[in-house]
XYZ file of C-alpha atoms in Angstrom:
416
model
C 5.604 35.123 11.548
C 3.131 33.646 14.057
C 3.169 29.963 14.953
C -0.174 29.394 13.182
C 1.032 31.081 9.984
C 4.236 29.052 10.118
C 2.253 25.815 10.386
C 0.031 26.829 7.456
C 3.107 27.507 5.338
C 4.657 24.156 6.267
C 1.411 22.298 5.534
C 1.121 23.983 2.126
C 4.699 23.064 1.196
C 4.284 19.449 2.346
C 1.079 18.985 0.349
C 2.639 20.553 -2.754
C 5.698 18.324 -2.430
C 3.418 15.264 -2.378
C 1.703 16.182 -5.674
C -1.601 17.409 -4.262
C -1.945 19.558 -7.394
C -2.375 16.368 -9.422
C -5.762 16.020 -7.729
C -6.636 19.638 -6.848
C -5.660 21.712 -9.842
C -6.521 25.038 -8.176
C -4.620 24.301 -4.966
C -3.017 27.424 -3.432
C -2.092 28.741 0.037
C -5.679 29.849 0.660
C -6.773 26.224 0.216
C -5.300 25.527 3.662
C -8.146 26.510 6.004
C -6.955 25.421 9.438
C -3.773 23.930 10.850
C -3.224 22.652 14.371
C -0.683 20.218 15.759
C -3.150 17.357 15.505
C -5.528 18.623 12.814
C -5.386 19.927 9.241
C -8.290 21.215 7.116
C -8.112 22.029 3.405
C -10.857 22.931 0.965
C -11.418 22.813 -2.782
C -14.212 23.461 -5.206
C -15.584 20.382 -6.927
C -14.646 21.915 -10.286
C -10.996 22.068 -9.163
C -10.851 18.360 -8.325
C -9.592 15.814 -10.831
C -12.501 14.387 -12.811
C -11.389 10.780 -13.144
C -14.606 8.785 -13.021
C -14.371 6.483 -16.009
C -18.098 5.851 -16.439
C -19.610 9.331 -16.428
C -18.431 12.781 -15.372
C -17.411 13.483 -11.800
C -14.916 12.840 -9.042
C -14.141 9.215 -8.288
C -14.267 7.852 -4.773
C -10.589 7.001 -5.125
C -9.616 10.653 -5.598
C -11.474 11.576 -2.419
C -9.826 8.654 -0.634
C -6.338 9.640 -1.842
C -6.774 13.252 -0.734
C -8.066 12.184 2.674
C -5.111 9.889 3.290
C -2.707 12.561 2.022
C -4.104 15.234 4.364
C -4.063 12.944 7.404
C -0.485 11.889 6.602
C 0.521 15.545 6.344
C -0.793 16.131 9.875
C 1.621 13.448 11.056
C 4.470 15.100 9.137
C 3.771 18.381 10.938
C 4.437 16.849 14.350
C 7.537 18.278 16.083
C 8.401 14.845 17.504
C 8.224 13.043 14.183
C 11.186 10.793 13.449
C 13.274 12.418 10.727
C 13.654 9.445 8.431
C 13.613 9.233 4.669
C 10.355 8.431 2.871
C 11.158 4.764 2.530
C 11.326 4.475 6.326
C 7.847 5.984 6.823
C 5.195 3.307 6.358
C 1.468 4.051 6.041
C -0.674 0.915 6.290
C -4.254 -0.303 6.727
C -5.720 2.382 4.458
C -9.526 2.385 4.510
C -12.223 4.573 2.997
C -16.017 4.454 3.252
C -17.866 6.502 0.628
C -21.240 7.911 1.638
C -22.239 10.624 -0.882
C -21.026 12.208 -4.112
C -20.240 15.936 -4.051
C -22.373 18.028 -6.387
C -21.068 20.583 -8.914
C -20.603 24.003 -7.354
C -20.026 22.648 -3.855
C -16.942 23.141 -1.741
C -15.289 20.037 -0.355
C -13.564 20.182 3.041
C -11.009 17.511 3.925
C -10.234 17.214 7.638
C -7.296 15.077 8.762
C -6.297 14.224 12.330
C -3.590 12.174 14.063
C -3.820 10.190 17.296
C -0.471 9.301 18.830
C 0.260 5.911 20.331
C 2.988 4.872 22.737
C 3.784 1.774 20.670
C 5.055 3.923 17.775
C 2.181 3.074 15.405
C 0.022 6.179 15.172
C -3.600 6.316 13.989
C -4.649 8.692 11.222
C -8.260 9.617 10.441
C -9.966 11.880 7.950
C -13.402 13.096 6.922
C -14.466 14.493 3.542
C -17.495 16.750 3.940
C -19.358 19.728 2.535
C -19.622 23.112 4.207
C -19.709 22.249 7.947
C -22.964 24.224 8.273
C -24.681 21.738 5.928
C -23.468 18.738 7.914
C -23.149 16.508 4.828
C -20.375 13.900 4.889
C -19.067 12.510 1.606
C -16.762 9.901 3.109
C -14.512 8.907 5.999
C -11.312 6.908 6.274
C -8.400 5.905 8.451
C -4.906 4.424 8.356
C -1.915 3.721 10.559
C 1.555 5.154 10.183
C 4.946 4.406 11.675
C 8.472 5.710 11.102
C 11.545 3.582 11.557
C 15.045 4.982 12.121
C 17.862 3.726 9.866
C 19.428 0.482 10.978
C 22.712 1.054 12.873
C 25.813 -0.006 10.995
C 27.694 -2.995 12.357
C 31.364 -2.201 12.988
C 34.192 -4.625 13.515
C 34.543 -3.566 17.156
C 30.865 -4.134 17.878
C 31.137 -7.524 16.192
C 34.036 -8.496 18.450
C 32.094 -7.330 21.490
C 29.120 -9.418 20.410
C 31.318 -12.515 20.052
C 32.801 -11.979 23.523
C 29.337 -11.522 24.961
C 28.149 -14.781 23.354
C 31.146 -16.656 24.679
C 30.294 -15.560 28.209
C 26.830 -17.139 28.066
C 25.857 -20.664 28.966
C 25.786 -23.527 26.472
C 22.160 -23.020 25.461
C 22.521 -19.267 24.905
C 25.553 -19.828 22.687
C 23.342 -21.620 20.160
C 21.725 -19.121 17.818
C 17.989 -19.337 17.196
C 17.215 -20.972 13.846
C 16.382 -18.557 11.053
C 13.512 -19.358 8.720
C 14.814 -19.618 5.178
C 13.040 -20.622 1.970
C 13.757 -24.097 0.694
C 17.091 -24.416 -1.068
C 18.592 -21.420 0.773
C 20.095 -23.156 3.807
C 23.544 -21.879 4.670
C 26.540 -23.978 5.557
C 26.420 -22.748 9.158
C 22.734 -23.634 9.525
C 23.253 -27.112 8.102
C 26.115 -27.738 10.505
C 24.184 -26.574 13.555
C 23.305 -29.392 15.996
C 19.711 -30.596 16.123
C 18.018 -29.153 19.235
C 17.173 -31.629 21.953
C 13.747 -32.149 23.460
C 14.601 -29.862 26.367
C 15.618 -26.950 24.175
C 13.104 -27.214 21.302
C 10.716 -24.903 23.178
C 12.869 -22.022 24.523
C 11.535 -19.980 27.406
C 10.267 -16.515 26.383
C 12.077 -14.840 29.263
C 15.489 -16.006 28.079
C 15.486 -15.164 24.404
C 13.244 -13.401 21.844
C 13.502 -16.491 19.633
C 10.515 -18.048 21.391
C 8.403 -17.643 18.286
C 10.865 -19.497 16.027
C 9.366 -22.470 14.230
C 10.900 -25.849 13.405
C 10.277 -26.892 9.806
C 9.516 -30.565 9.367
C 10.999 -32.573 6.536
C 7.570 -32.913 4.900
C 7.375 -29.103 4.662
C 10.935 -28.525 3.496
C 9.943 -28.244 -0.163
C 7.142 -25.776 0.551
C 8.062 -22.062 0.122
C 7.626 -20.035 3.301
C 4.629 -17.717 3.273
C 6.630 -15.267 5.364
C 9.595 -15.163 3.005
C 8.682 -16.177 -0.541
C 11.344 -16.590 -3.239
C 11.691 -13.611 -5.534
C 11.610 -13.562 -9.316
C 15.346 -14.180 -9.691
C 15.717 -16.731 -6.929
C 16.488 -14.117 -4.271
C 14.070 -13.718 -1.365
C 11.174 -11.344 -1.885
C 10.451 -8.552 0.563
C 9.006 -9.863 3.792
C 5.325 -9.040 4.216
C 3.515 -8.637 7.491
C 0.217 -10.516 7.766
C -2.361 -8.632 9.795
C -5.632 -9.996 11.115
C -8.002 -7.293 12.275
C -10.230 -9.965 13.776
C -7.473 -10.827 16.221
C -6.870 -7.188 17.078
C -10.555 -6.561 17.772
C -10.810 -3.670 15.283
C -13.890 -2.507 13.420
C -12.145 -1.690 10.171
C -13.635 -1.473 6.691
C -11.390 -1.684 3.650
C -11.899 -1.202 -0.059
C -10.440 -3.646 -2.582
C -10.593 -4.224 -6.318
C -10.839 -7.216 -8.609
C -8.998 -6.606 -11.868
C -9.884 -8.418 -15.083
C -13.601 -9.182 -14.631
C -15.198 -9.759 -18.042
C -18.838 -8.849 -17.330
C -19.867 -5.202 -16.948
C -22.780 -6.124 -14.680
C -21.473 -7.707 -11.494
C -24.945 -9.059 -10.675
C -24.589 -11.456 -13.617
C -20.884 -12.148 -13.200
C -20.117 -15.720 -12.191
C -16.438 -14.746 -11.916
C -17.181 -12.095 -9.302
C -19.591 -14.342 -7.408
C -17.074 -17.202 -7.385
C -14.254 -15.028 -6.048
C -16.437 -13.544 -3.305
C -17.523 -17.041 -2.281
C -13.926 -18.285 -2.328
C -12.825 -15.459 -0.027
C -15.908 -15.710 2.173
C -16.882 -12.059 1.662
C -20.282 -10.360 1.356
C -19.237 -7.259 -0.624
C -20.677 -3.778 -0.061
C -20.444 -0.544 -2.096
C -19.797 -2.481 -5.308
C -18.890 -0.343 -8.333
C -17.291 -1.130 -11.679
C -15.088 0.759 -14.117
C -13.648 -0.169 -17.492
C -9.924 -0.883 -17.564
C -8.517 1.020 -20.589
C -6.526 -1.822 -22.180
C -6.763 -3.284 -25.662
C -8.438 -6.482 -24.471
C -12.184 -6.314 -24.820
C -14.470 -6.732 -21.815
C -11.894 -5.993 -19.140
C -13.277 -4.296 -16.023
C -12.216 -3.378 -12.500
C -14.724 -4.091 -9.729
C -14.364 -2.146 -6.483
C -15.940 -3.463 -3.289
C -15.783 -2.961 0.461
C -15.183 -5.633 3.082
C -17.285 -4.515 6.038
C -16.077 -6.687 8.921
C -12.639 -7.300 10.464
C -12.931 -11.002 9.620
C -13.602 -10.254 5.938
C -10.707 -7.783 5.783
C -8.396 -10.440 7.174
C -9.607 -13.018 4.633
C -9.089 -10.716 1.658
C -5.677 -9.543 2.919
C -4.513 -13.149 3.199
C -5.811 -13.827 -0.305
C -3.787 -10.905 -1.692
C -0.634 -12.033 0.078
C -0.199 -14.961 -2.303
C 0.037 -12.677 -5.331
C 3.171 -11.052 -6.700
C 2.091 -7.682 -8.011
C 4.533 -7.415 -10.916
C 3.164 -10.640 -12.426
C -0.512 -9.678 -12.273
C -0.473 -5.878 -12.651
C 1.316 -6.433 -15.934
C 0.122 -5.146 -19.308
C 0.985 -8.364 -21.160
C -0.919 -10.462 -18.639
C -3.969 -8.178 -18.545
C -4.215 -8.057 -22.345
C -4.018 -11.839 -22.622
C -7.262 -13.732 -23.190
C -5.902 -16.382 -20.831
C -5.563 -13.996 -17.888
C -7.663 -14.569 -14.788
C -9.239 -11.944 -12.479
C -7.255 -11.174 -9.336
C -7.861 -9.167 -6.182
C -5.723 -6.317 -4.878
C -5.933 -3.210 -2.737
C -8.155 -0.598 -4.357
C -6.404 1.877 -6.655
C -7.819 4.467 -9.082
C -7.417 3.740 -12.783
C -4.491 6.194 -13.262
C -2.583 4.456 -10.452
C -3.225 1.077 -12.086
C -1.689 2.442 -15.293
C 1.331 3.669 -13.316
C 1.631 0.155 -11.880
C 1.743 -1.298 -15.397
C 4.848 0.775 -16.147
C 6.455 -0.156 -12.829
C 5.763 -3.865 -13.274
C 7.217 -3.864 -16.780
C 10.392 -2.330 -15.392
C 10.473 -5.034 -12.720
C 10.294 -7.673 -15.457
C 13.387 -6.148 -17.067
C 15.153 -5.555 -13.719
C 14.203 -8.525 -11.508
C 17.144 -7.864 -9.195
C 15.411 -4.735 -7.864
C 13.249 -6.086 -5.070
C 10.833 -3.267 -4.172
C 7.169 -3.599 -3.295
C 4.503 -1.708 -5.216
C 3.608 0.779 -2.477
C 7.232 1.883 -2.135
C 7.561 2.409 -5.893
C 4.298 4.357 -6.139
C 5.442 6.664 -3.325
C 8.827 7.333 -4.901
C 8.172 8.965 -8.300
C 11.745 8.268 -9.399
C 10.741 4.673 -10.185
C 8.017 5.923 -12.527
C 10.451 8.407 -14.077
C 12.884 5.594 -14.872
C 10.098 3.486 -16.366
C 8.592 6.186 -18.590
C 11.987 7.442 -19.760
C 12.779 4.024 -21.265
C 11.513 4.355 -24.842
C 11.101 0.633 -25.567
C 9.420 -0.051 -22.222
C 7.090 2.904 -22.683
C 6.133 1.762 -26.181
C 5.416 -1.767 -24.963
C 3.066 -0.600 -22.206
C 1.303 1.968 -24.399
C 0.708 -0.687 -27.032
C -1.441 -2.492 -24.494
C -3.571 0.574 -23.675
C -6.566 1.660 -25.725
C -7.182 5.274 -26.798
C -8.668 6.201 -23.400
C -5.722 4.672 -21.587
C -3.185 6.498 -23.746
C -5.011 9.821 -23.262
C -5.144 9.217 -19.517
C -1.427 8.465 -19.431
C -0.519 11.588 -21.389
C -2.778 13.955 -19.435
C -2.579 12.705 -15.863
C 0.642 10.686 -15.605
C 3.305 11.730 -18.100
C 2.755 15.471 -17.618
C 3.202 15.125 -13.841
C 6.156 12.726 -13.834
C 9.524 14.310 -12.915
C 11.952 14.502 -15.812
């Protein structure tokens, strides 16, 4: 088997393993058009794509976005130097998609994914969704970043003893550990017994220790939960989130978001939508709206694009204050008292999956996993849908369209 044929076979298997057939029903080996070390091209007829546009017939922008990100991620997975880590150690972030045109019935859609390696370990992925290259019609473009982290090395007793000896050999200042930021009420006995740093050591030199960025928490802020390490549902710390400001990095990124729970179908007349955009300081572009298939009347999802790095940073910081399992929850969304909230854009079927995952989190608060990790690992969804009482509770909050969508596009593709 030639090297090119071997790459095509690997690409086909990787795409199949990541449920590409949920979105391209006619996907087969001939769907893989071109494979190189840094490029992957697949094609599909429009009729073979999942028709998931809620208002009207056609392919949603979110299906095109998902396929683009999947193809570009697969290019990364084909790299011979890729770190062999489990899925939970591979992190794909900063997903963006800009939709330009809708594909027409009878057309072929080509999805081209590429990878650009970086020496800092965070690689850039890009993709383009277009028609036949001869027609030069682009449906949409997108990008993301991806990084793989090796498993943390286990700490043995011998290495611990060596670390203690090494600490004892340092000077007096180096023997004092850098303070660790903890949420209020979680101070340990060792941290409370540590001596208060003097004026000469409160600002450590960067060259001596990586703890130069440690912060001292004043007594007036002691009762305020840390934004970097918020308390979890059961009192245990929630997963640490990284705040990213594209404005500081000088990027030119566009990102798509959604507001869930808007009550007006027409966003032009929606005071809720206008108020939230004003609060975030965003001038939205590419605004579209879809009905959320829950039992509560007048419940819609508004999708919009933030077009500048500053706006992306503002919306990302706004999302950071939300705990997904409290808001993407069927009981909350069906309540007349619920308020609209903003989150990263997801297609309607993925929102429904999130409702099952959040309900399981309510029943198992000790499992501290973020939404992206649970959506990637289908075993979480399998556990949620296999629980009869949990399944009944979520389905009771979906209307007839939501139940049909769950049965056709989610339940039938969930591993047993």
